[in-house]
mmCIF file of C-alpha atoms in Angstrom:
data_model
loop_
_atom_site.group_PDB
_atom_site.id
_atom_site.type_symbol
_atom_site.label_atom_id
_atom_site.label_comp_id
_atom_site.label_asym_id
_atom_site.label_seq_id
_atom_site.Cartn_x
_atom_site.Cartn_y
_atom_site.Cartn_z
ATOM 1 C CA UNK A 1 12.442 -45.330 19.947
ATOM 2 C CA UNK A 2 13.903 -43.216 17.410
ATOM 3 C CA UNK A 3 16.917 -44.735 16.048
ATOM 4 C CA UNK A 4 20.449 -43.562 14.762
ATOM 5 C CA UNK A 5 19.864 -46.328 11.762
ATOM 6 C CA UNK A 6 17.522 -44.193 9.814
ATOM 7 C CA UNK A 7 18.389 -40.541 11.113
ATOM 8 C CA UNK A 8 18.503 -38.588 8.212
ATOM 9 C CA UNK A 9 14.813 -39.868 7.424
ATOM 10 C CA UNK A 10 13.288 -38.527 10.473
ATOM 11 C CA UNK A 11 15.867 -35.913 10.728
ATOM 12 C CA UNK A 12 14.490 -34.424 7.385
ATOM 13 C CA UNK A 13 10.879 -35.234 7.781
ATOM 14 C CA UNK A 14 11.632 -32.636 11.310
ATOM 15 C CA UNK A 15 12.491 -30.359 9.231
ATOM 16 C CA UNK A 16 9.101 -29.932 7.656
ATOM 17 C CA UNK A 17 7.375 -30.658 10.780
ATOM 18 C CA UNK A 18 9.523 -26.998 12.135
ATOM 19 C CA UNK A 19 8.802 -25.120 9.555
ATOM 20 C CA UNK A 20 4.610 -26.018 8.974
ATOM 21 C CA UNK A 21 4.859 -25.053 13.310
ATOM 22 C CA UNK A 22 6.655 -22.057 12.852
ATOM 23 C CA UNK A 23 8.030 -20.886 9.015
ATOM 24 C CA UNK A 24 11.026 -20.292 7.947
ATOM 25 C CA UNK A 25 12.839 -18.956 11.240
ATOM 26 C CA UNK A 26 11.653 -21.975 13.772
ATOM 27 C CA UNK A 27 13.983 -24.109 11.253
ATOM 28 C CA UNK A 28 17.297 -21.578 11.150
ATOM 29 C CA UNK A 29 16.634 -21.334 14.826
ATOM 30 C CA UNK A 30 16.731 -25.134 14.919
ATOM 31 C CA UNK A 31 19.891 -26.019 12.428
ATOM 32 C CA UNK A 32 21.798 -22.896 14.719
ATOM 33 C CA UNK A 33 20.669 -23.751 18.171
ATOM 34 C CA UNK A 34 20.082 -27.481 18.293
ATOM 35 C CA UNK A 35 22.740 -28.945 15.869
ATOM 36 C CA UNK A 36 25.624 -25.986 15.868
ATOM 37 C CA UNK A 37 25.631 -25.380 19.309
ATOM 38 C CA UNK A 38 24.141 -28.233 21.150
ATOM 39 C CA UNK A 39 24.678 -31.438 19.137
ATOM 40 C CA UNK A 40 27.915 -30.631 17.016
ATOM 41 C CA UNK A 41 29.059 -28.511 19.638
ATOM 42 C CA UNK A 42 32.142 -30.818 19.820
ATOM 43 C CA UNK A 43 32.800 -29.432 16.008
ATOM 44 C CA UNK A 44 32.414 -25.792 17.126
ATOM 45 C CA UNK A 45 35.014 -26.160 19.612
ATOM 46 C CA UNK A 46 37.234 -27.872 17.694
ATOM 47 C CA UNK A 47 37.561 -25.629 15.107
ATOM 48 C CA UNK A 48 37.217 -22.772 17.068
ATOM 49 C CA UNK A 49 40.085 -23.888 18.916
ATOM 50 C CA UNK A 50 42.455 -25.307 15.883
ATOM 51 C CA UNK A 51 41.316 -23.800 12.596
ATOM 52 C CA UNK A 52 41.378 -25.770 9.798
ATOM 53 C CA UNK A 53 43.650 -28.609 11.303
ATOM 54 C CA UNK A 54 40.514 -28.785 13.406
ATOM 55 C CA UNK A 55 38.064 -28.879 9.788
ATOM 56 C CA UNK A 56 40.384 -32.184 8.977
ATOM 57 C CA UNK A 57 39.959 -33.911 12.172
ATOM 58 C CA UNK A 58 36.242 -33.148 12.468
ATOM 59 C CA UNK A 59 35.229 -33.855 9.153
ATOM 60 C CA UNK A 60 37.946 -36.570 8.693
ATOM 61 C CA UNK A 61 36.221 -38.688 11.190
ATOM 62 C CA UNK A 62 32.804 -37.894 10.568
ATOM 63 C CA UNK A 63 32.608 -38.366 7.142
ATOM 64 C CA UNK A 64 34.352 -41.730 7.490
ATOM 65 C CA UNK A 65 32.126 -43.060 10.027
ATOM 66 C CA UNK A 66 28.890 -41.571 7.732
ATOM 67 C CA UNK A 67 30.091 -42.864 4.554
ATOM 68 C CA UNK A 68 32.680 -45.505 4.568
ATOM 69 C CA UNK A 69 32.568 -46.201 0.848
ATOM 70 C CA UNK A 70 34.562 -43.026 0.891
ATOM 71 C CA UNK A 71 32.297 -41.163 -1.734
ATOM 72 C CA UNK A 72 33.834 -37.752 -0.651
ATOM 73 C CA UNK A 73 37.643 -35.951 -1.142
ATOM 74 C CA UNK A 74 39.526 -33.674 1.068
ATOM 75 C CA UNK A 75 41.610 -30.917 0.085
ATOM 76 C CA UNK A 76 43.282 -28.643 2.669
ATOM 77 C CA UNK A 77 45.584 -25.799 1.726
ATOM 78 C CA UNK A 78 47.014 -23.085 3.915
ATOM 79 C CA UNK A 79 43.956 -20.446 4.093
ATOM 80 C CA UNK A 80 40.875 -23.069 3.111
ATOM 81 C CA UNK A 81 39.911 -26.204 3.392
ATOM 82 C CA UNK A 82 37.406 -27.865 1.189
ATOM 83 C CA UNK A 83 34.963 -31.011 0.699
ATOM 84 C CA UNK A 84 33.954 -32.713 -2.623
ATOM 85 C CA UNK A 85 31.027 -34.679 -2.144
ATOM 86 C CA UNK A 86 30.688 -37.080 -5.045
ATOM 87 C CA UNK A 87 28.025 -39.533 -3.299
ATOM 88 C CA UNK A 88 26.564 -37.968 -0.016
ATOM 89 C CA UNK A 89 25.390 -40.597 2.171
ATOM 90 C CA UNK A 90 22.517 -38.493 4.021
ATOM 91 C CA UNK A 91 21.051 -37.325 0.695
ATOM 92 C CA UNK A 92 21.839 -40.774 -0.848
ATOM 93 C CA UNK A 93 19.710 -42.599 2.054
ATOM 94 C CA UNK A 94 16.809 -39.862 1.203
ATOM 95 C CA UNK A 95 16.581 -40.761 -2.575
ATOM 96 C CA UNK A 96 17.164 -44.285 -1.970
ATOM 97 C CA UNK A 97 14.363 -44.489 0.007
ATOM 98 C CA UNK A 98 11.953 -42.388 -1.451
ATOM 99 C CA UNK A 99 11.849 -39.552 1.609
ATOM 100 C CA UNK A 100 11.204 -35.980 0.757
ATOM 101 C CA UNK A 101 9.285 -33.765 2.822
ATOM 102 C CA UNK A 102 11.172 -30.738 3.021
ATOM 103 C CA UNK A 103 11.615 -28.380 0.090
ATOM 104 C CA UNK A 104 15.540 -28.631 0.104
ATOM 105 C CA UNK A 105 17.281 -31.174 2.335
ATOM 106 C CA UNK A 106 20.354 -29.912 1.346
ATOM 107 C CA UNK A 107 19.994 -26.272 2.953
ATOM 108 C CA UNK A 108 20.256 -28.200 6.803
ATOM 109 C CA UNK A 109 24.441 -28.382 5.952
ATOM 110 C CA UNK A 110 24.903 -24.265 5.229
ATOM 111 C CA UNK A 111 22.200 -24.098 8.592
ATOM 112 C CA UNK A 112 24.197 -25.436 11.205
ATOM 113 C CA UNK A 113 27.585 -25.504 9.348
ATOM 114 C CA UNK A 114 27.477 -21.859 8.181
ATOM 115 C CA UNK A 115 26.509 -20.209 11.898
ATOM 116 C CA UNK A 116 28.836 -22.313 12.989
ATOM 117 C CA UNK A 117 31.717 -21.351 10.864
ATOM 118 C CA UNK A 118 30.702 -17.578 11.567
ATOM 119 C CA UNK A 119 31.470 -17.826 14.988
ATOM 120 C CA UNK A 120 34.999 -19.560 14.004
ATOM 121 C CA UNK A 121 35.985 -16.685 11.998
ATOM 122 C CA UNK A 122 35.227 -18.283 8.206
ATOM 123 C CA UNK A 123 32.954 -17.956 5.724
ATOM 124 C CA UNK A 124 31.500 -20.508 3.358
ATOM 125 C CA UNK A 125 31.633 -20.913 -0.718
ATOM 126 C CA UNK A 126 29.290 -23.689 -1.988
ATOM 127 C CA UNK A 127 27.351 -25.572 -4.222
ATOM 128 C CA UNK A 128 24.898 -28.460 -4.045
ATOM 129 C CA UNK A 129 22.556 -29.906 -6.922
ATOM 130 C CA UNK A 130 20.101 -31.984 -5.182
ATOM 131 C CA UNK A 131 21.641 -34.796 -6.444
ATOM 132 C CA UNK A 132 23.718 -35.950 -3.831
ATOM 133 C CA UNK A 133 26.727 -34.202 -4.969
ATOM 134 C CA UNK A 134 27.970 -30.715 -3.460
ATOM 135 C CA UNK A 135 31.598 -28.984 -2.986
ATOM 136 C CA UNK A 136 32.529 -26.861 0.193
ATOM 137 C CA UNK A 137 34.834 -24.419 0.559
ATOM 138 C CA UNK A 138 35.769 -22.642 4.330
ATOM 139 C CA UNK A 139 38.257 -19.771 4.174
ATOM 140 C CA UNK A 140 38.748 -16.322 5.773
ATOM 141 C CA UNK A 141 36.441 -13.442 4.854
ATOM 142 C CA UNK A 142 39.694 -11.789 3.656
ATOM 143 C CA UNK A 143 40.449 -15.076 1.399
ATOM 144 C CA UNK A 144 39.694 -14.821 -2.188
ATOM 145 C CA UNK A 145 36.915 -17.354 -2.907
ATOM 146 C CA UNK A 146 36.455 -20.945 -4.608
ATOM 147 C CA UNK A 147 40.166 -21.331 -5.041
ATOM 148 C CA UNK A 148 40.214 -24.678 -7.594
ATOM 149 C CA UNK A 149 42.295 -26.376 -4.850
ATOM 150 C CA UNK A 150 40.586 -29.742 -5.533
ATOM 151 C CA UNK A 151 41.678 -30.518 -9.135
ATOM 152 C CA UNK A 152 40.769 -33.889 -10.178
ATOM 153 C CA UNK A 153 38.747 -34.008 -6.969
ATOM 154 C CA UNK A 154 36.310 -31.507 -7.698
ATOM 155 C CA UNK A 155 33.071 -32.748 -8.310
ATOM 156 C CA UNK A 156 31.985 -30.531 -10.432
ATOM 157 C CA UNK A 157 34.059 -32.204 -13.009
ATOM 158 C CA UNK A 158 31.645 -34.940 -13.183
ATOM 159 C CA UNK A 159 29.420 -35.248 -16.314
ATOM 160 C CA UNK A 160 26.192 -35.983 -13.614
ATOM 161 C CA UNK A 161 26.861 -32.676 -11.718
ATOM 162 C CA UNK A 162 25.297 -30.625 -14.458
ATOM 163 C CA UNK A 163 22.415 -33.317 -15.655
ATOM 164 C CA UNK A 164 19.442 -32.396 -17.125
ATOM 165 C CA UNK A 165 17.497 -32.466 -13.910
ATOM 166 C CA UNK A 166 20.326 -30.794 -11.509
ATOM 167 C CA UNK A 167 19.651 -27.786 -10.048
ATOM 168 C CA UNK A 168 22.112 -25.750 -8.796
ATOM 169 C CA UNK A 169 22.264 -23.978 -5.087
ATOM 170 C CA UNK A 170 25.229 -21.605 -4.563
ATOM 171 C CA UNK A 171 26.115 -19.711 -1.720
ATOM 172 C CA UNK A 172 29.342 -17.163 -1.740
ATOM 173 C CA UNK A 173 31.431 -15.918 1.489
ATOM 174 C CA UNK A 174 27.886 -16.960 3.079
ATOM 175 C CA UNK A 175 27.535 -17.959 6.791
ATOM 176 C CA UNK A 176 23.354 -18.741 6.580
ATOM 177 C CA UNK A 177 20.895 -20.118 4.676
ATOM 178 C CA UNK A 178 19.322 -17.456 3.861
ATOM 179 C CA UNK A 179 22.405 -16.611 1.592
ATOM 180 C CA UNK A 180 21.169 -19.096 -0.845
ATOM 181 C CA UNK A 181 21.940 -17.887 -4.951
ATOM 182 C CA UNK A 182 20.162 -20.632 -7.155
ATOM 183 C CA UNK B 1 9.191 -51.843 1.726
ATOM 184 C CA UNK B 2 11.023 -54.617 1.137
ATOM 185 C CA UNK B 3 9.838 -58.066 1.884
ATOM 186 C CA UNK B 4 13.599 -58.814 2.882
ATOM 187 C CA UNK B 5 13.116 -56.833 5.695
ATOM 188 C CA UNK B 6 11.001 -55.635 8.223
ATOM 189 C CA UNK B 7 12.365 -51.749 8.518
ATOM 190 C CA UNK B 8 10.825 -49.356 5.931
ATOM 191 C CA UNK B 9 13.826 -47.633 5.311
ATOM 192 C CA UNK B 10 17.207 -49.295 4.467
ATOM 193 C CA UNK B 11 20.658 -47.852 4.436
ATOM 194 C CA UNK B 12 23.962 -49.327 2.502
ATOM 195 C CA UNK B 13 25.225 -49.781 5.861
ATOM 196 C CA UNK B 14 24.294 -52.237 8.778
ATOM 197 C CA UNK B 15 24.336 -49.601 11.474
ATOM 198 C CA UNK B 16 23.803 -46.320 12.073
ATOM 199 C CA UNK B 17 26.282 -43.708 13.109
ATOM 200 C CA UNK B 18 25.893 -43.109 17.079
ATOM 201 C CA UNK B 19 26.598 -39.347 17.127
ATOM 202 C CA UNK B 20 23.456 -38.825 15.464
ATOM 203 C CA UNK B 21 22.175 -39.411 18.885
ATOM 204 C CA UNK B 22 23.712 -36.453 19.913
ATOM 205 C CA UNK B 23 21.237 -34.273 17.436
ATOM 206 C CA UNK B 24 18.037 -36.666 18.740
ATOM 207 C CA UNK B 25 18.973 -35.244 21.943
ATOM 208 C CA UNK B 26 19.525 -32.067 20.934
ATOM 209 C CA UNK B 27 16.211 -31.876 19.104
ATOM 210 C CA UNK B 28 13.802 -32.917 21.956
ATOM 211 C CA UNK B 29 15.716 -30.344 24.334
ATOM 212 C CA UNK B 30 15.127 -27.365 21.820
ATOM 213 C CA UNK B 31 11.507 -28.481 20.814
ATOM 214 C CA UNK B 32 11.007 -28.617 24.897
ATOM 215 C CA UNK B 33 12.308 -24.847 25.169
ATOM 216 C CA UNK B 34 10.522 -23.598 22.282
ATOM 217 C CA UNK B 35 7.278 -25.633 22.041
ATOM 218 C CA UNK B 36 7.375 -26.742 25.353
ATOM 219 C CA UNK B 37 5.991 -30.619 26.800
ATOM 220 C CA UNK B 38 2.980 -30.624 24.778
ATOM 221 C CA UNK B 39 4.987 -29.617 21.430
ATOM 222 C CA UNK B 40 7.160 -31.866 22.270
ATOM 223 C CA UNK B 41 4.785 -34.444 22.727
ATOM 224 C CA UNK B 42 2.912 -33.265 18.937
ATOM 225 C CA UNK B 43 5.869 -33.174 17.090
ATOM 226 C CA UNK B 44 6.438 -37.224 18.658
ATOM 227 C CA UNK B 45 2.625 -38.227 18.124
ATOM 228 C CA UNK B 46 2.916 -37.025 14.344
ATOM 229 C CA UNK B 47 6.242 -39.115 13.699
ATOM 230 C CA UNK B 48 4.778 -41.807 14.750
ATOM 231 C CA UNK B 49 1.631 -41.305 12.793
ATOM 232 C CA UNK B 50 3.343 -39.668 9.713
ATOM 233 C CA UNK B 51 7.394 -41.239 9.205
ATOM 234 C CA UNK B 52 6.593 -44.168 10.698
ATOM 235 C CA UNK B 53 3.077 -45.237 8.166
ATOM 236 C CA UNK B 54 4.947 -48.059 7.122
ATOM 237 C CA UNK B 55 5.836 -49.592 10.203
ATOM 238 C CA UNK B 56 2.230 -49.202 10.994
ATOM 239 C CA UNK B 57 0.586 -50.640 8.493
ATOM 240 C CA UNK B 58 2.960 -53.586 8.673
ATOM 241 C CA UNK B 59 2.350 -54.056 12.287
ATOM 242 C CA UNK B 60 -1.654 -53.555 11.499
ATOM 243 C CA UNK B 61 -1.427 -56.236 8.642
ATOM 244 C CA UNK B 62 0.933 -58.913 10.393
ATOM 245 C CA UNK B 63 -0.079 -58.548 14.152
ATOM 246 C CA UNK B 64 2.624 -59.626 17.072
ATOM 247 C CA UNK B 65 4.590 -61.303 14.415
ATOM 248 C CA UNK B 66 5.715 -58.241 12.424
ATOM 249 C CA UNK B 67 5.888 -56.056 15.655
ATOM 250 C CA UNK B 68 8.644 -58.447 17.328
ATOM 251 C CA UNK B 69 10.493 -59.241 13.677
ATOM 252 C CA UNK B 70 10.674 -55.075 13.293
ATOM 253 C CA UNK B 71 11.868 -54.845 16.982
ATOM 254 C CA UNK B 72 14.505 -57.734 16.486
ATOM 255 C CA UNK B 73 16.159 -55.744 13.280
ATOM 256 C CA UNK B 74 15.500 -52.011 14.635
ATOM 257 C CA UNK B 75 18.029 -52.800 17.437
ATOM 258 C CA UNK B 76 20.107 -54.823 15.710
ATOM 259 C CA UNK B 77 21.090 -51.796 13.143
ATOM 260 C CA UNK B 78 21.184 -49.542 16.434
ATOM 261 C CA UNK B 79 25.493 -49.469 17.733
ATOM 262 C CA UNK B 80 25.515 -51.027 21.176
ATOM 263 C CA UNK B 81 22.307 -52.125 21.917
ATOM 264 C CA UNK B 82 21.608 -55.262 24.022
ATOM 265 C CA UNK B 83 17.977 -55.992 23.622
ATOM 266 C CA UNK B 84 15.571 -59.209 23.874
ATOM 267 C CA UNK B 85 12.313 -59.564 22.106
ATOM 268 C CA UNK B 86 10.260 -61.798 23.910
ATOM 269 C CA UNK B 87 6.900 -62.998 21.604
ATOM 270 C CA UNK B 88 3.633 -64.200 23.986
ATOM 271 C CA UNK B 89 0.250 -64.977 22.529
ATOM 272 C CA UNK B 90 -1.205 -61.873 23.480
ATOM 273 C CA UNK B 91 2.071 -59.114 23.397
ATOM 274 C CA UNK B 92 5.636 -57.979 22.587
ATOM 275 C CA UNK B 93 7.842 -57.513 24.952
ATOM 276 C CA UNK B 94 11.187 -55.961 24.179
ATOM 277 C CA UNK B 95 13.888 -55.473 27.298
ATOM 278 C CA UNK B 96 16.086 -53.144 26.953
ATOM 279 C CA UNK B 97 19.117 -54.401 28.683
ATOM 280 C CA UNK B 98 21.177 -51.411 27.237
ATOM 281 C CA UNK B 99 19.710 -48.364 25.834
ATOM 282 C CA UNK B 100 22.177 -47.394 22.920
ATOM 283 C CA UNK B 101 20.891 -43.582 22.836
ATOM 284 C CA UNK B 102 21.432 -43.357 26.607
ATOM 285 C CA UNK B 103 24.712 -45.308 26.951
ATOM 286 C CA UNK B 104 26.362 -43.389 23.799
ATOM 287 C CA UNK B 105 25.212 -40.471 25.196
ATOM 288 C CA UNK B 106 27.019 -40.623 28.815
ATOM 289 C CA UNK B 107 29.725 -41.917 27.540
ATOM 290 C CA UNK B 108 30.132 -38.553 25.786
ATOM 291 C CA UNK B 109 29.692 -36.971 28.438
ATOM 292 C CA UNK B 110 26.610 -35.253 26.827
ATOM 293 C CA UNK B 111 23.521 -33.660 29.293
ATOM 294 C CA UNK B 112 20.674 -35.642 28.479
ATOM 295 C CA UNK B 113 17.345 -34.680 28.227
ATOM 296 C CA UNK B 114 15.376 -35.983 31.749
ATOM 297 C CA UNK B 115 12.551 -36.382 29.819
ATOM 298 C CA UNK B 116 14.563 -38.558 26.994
ATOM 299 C CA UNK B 117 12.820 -41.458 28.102
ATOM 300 C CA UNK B 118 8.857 -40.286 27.577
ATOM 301 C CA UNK B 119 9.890 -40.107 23.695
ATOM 302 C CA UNK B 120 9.523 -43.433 23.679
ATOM 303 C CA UNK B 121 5.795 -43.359 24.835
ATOM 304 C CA UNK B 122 4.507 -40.719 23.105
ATOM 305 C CA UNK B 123 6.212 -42.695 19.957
ATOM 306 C CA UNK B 124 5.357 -45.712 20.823
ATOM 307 C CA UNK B 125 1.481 -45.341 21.649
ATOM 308 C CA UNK B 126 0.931 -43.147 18.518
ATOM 309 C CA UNK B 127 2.806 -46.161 16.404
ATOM 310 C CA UNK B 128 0.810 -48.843 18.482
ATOM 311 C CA UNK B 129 -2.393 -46.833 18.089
ATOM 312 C CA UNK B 130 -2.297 -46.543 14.391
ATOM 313 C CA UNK B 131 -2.060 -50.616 13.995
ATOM 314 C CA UNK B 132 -4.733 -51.329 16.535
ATOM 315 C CA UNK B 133 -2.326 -52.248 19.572
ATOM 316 C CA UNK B 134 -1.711 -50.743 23.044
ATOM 317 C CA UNK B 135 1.895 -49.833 24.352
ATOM 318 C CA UNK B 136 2.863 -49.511 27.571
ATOM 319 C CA UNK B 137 6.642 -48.496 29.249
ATOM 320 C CA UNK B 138 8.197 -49.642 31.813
ATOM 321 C CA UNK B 139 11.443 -48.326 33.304
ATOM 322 C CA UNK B 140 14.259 -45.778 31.594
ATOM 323 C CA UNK B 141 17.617 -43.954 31.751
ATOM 324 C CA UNK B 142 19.112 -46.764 30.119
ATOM 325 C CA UNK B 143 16.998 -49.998 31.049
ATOM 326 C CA UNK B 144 13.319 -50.361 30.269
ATOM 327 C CA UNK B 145 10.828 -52.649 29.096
ATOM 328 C CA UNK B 146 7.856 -52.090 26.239
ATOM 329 C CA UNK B 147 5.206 -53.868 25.803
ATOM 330 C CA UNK B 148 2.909 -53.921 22.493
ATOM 331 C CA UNK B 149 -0.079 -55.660 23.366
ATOM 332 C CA UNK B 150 -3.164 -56.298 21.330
ATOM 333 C CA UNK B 151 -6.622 -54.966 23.199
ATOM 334 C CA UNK B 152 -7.731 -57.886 24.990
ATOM 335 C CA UNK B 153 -4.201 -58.288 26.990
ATOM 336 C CA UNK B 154 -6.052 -56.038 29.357
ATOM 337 C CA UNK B 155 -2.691 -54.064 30.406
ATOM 338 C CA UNK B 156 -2.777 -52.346 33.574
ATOM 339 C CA UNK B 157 -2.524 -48.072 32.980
ATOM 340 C CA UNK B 158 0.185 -46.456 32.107
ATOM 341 C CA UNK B 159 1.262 -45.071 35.168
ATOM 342 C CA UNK B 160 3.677 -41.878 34.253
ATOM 343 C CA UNK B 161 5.419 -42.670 37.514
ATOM 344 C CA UNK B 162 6.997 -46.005 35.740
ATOM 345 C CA UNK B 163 8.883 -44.187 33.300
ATOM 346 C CA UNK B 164 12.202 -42.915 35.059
ATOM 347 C CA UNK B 165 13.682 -39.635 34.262
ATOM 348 C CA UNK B 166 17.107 -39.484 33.062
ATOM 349 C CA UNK B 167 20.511 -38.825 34.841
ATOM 350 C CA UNK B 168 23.530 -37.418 32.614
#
């Protein structure tokens, strides 16, 4: 059986396994159809439905429930709403463990996430550094972006975020992974 | 792997989340629409040669013993699960009284997969292959039985009939 326990290991070996069957697009097809519209569909429709109010009860839950050690802030304002992730638990179990198949984990978030917000009317600023530690920020197109709404929160405050081996990943007003700046 | 347990990979907490069900699912219905049964049944065969190596080689190295240990402490990290591992001379038995995939997945109200079930088989015969055992299923949508017998248990066929579909 394939277990919850140990998802994101099999979760990102799949996402090797998708892209050596068919590239590049068999994956965004994947992150879009399987996990924004099928398996967080329950996300979609929230947030379709209540906007950001419906960003803090999705990701207020989930993020509990995924990490309870609580290695994560969240910072809502009027016209964005925003995650620091100081110690992600999916990328976290990956290095722990030793699991790396895929060239960049960390891409699977902006591929369901960023279709996903698309359809709710946002876009996406964000950063990750392969490290475990990212920042999110969801706002209207219209919205000027990376507002420094998390003060002391944001991660990128930490001395680790720029270490010697961190490599940064930034995406701007992006809704797909194929936005990707690094 | 540690020697403190039998799962390869370890998280920092003692369970898993049970909406990541909800993406298993999810997964096996898109690779069935784009790949169809037999890339289904690939992309299962190489997870259980490929992520699951570990597992393998421990059940290849320690026999019954390790198979029934890793079976005992796989369901025990898995929310809502109500299993019994029963060791014989010659096999493993583990009864699923519960299914936790298939009873988070109702109770979401989610459509399941009617094919959920086979996963299990294709895994678990690609898993018991690689450490020199035979598996066999018995039953489905949310009660079944495997077995993980070494050669000379002589198991009767797999008889595709004996896995049950699922209902949502």
């Amino acid at each position: 059986m394939i277990g919850c326990y140990d998802f994101c290991g099999h979760y990102e070996w799949t996402f090797a396994w998708l892209e050596r069957a068919g590239g590049p697009e068999l994956l965004r097809d994947y992150w879009r159809e399987a996990i924004a519209l099928d398996s967080q569909r329950h996300a979609a429709e929230l947030i379709q439905r209540e906007g950001i109010e419906g960003m803090k009860k999705y990701w207020g839950h989930t993020l509990v429930e995924e990490s309870p050690s609580l290695g994560f802030t969240i910072t809502a304002a009027v016209d964005r709403f925003r995650i620091d992730m100081h110690d992600c638990p999916s990328k976290g179990f990956l290095v722990r463990n030793g699991l790396e198949q895929h060239r960049d984990y960390c891409d699977h978030c902006m591929g369901w996430v960023g279709p996903m917000m698309r359809d709710a009317g946002y876009v996406v600023d964000h950063e990750h550094n392969h490290r475990g530690q990212c920042w999110w920020e969801y706002r209207a197109p219209s919205a000027p972006p990376a507002a420094a709404a998390a003060g002391a929160n944001d991660v990128r405050a930490r001395p680790e975020w720029l270490a010697a081996d961190a490599k940064l990943d930034r995406y701007e007003g992006a809704t797909s992974p194929d936005e990707k700046r690094s | 792997m540690s020697s403190s347990t039998a799962l390869p990979y370890t998280d920092t907490k003692p369970q898993g989340s049970a909406d990541f069900y909800f993406a298993t699912n999810a997964t096996f219905r898109f690779l069935l629409r784009r790949l169809g049964a037999e890339g289904w049944r690939s992309y299962l065969e190489q997870l259980g040669r490929g992520y699951f190596a570990p597992v393998n080689r421990q059940w290849r190295e320690g026999g019954l013993g390790a198979v029934a240990r890793y079976w005992r402490e796989f369901f025990a990290a898995e929310p809502g699960a109500v299993v019994d591992v029963e060791e014989r001379p010659d096999r493993v038995e583990v009864h699923v009284r519960e299914c936790p995939a298939i009873k988070h997945l109702r109770a979401a109200a989610r459509e399941i997969v009617p094919e959920y079930c086979q996963h299990c088989y294709w895994l678990g015969c690609a898993r018991a292959g690689e450490a020199g055992l035979t598996m066999r299923l018995h039953g489905g949508n949310g009660a079944c039985r495997h077995t993980f017998a070494r050669a000379g248990a002589a198991l009767p066929p797999q008889v595709r009939q004996d896995i049950v579909e699922v209902r949502s």
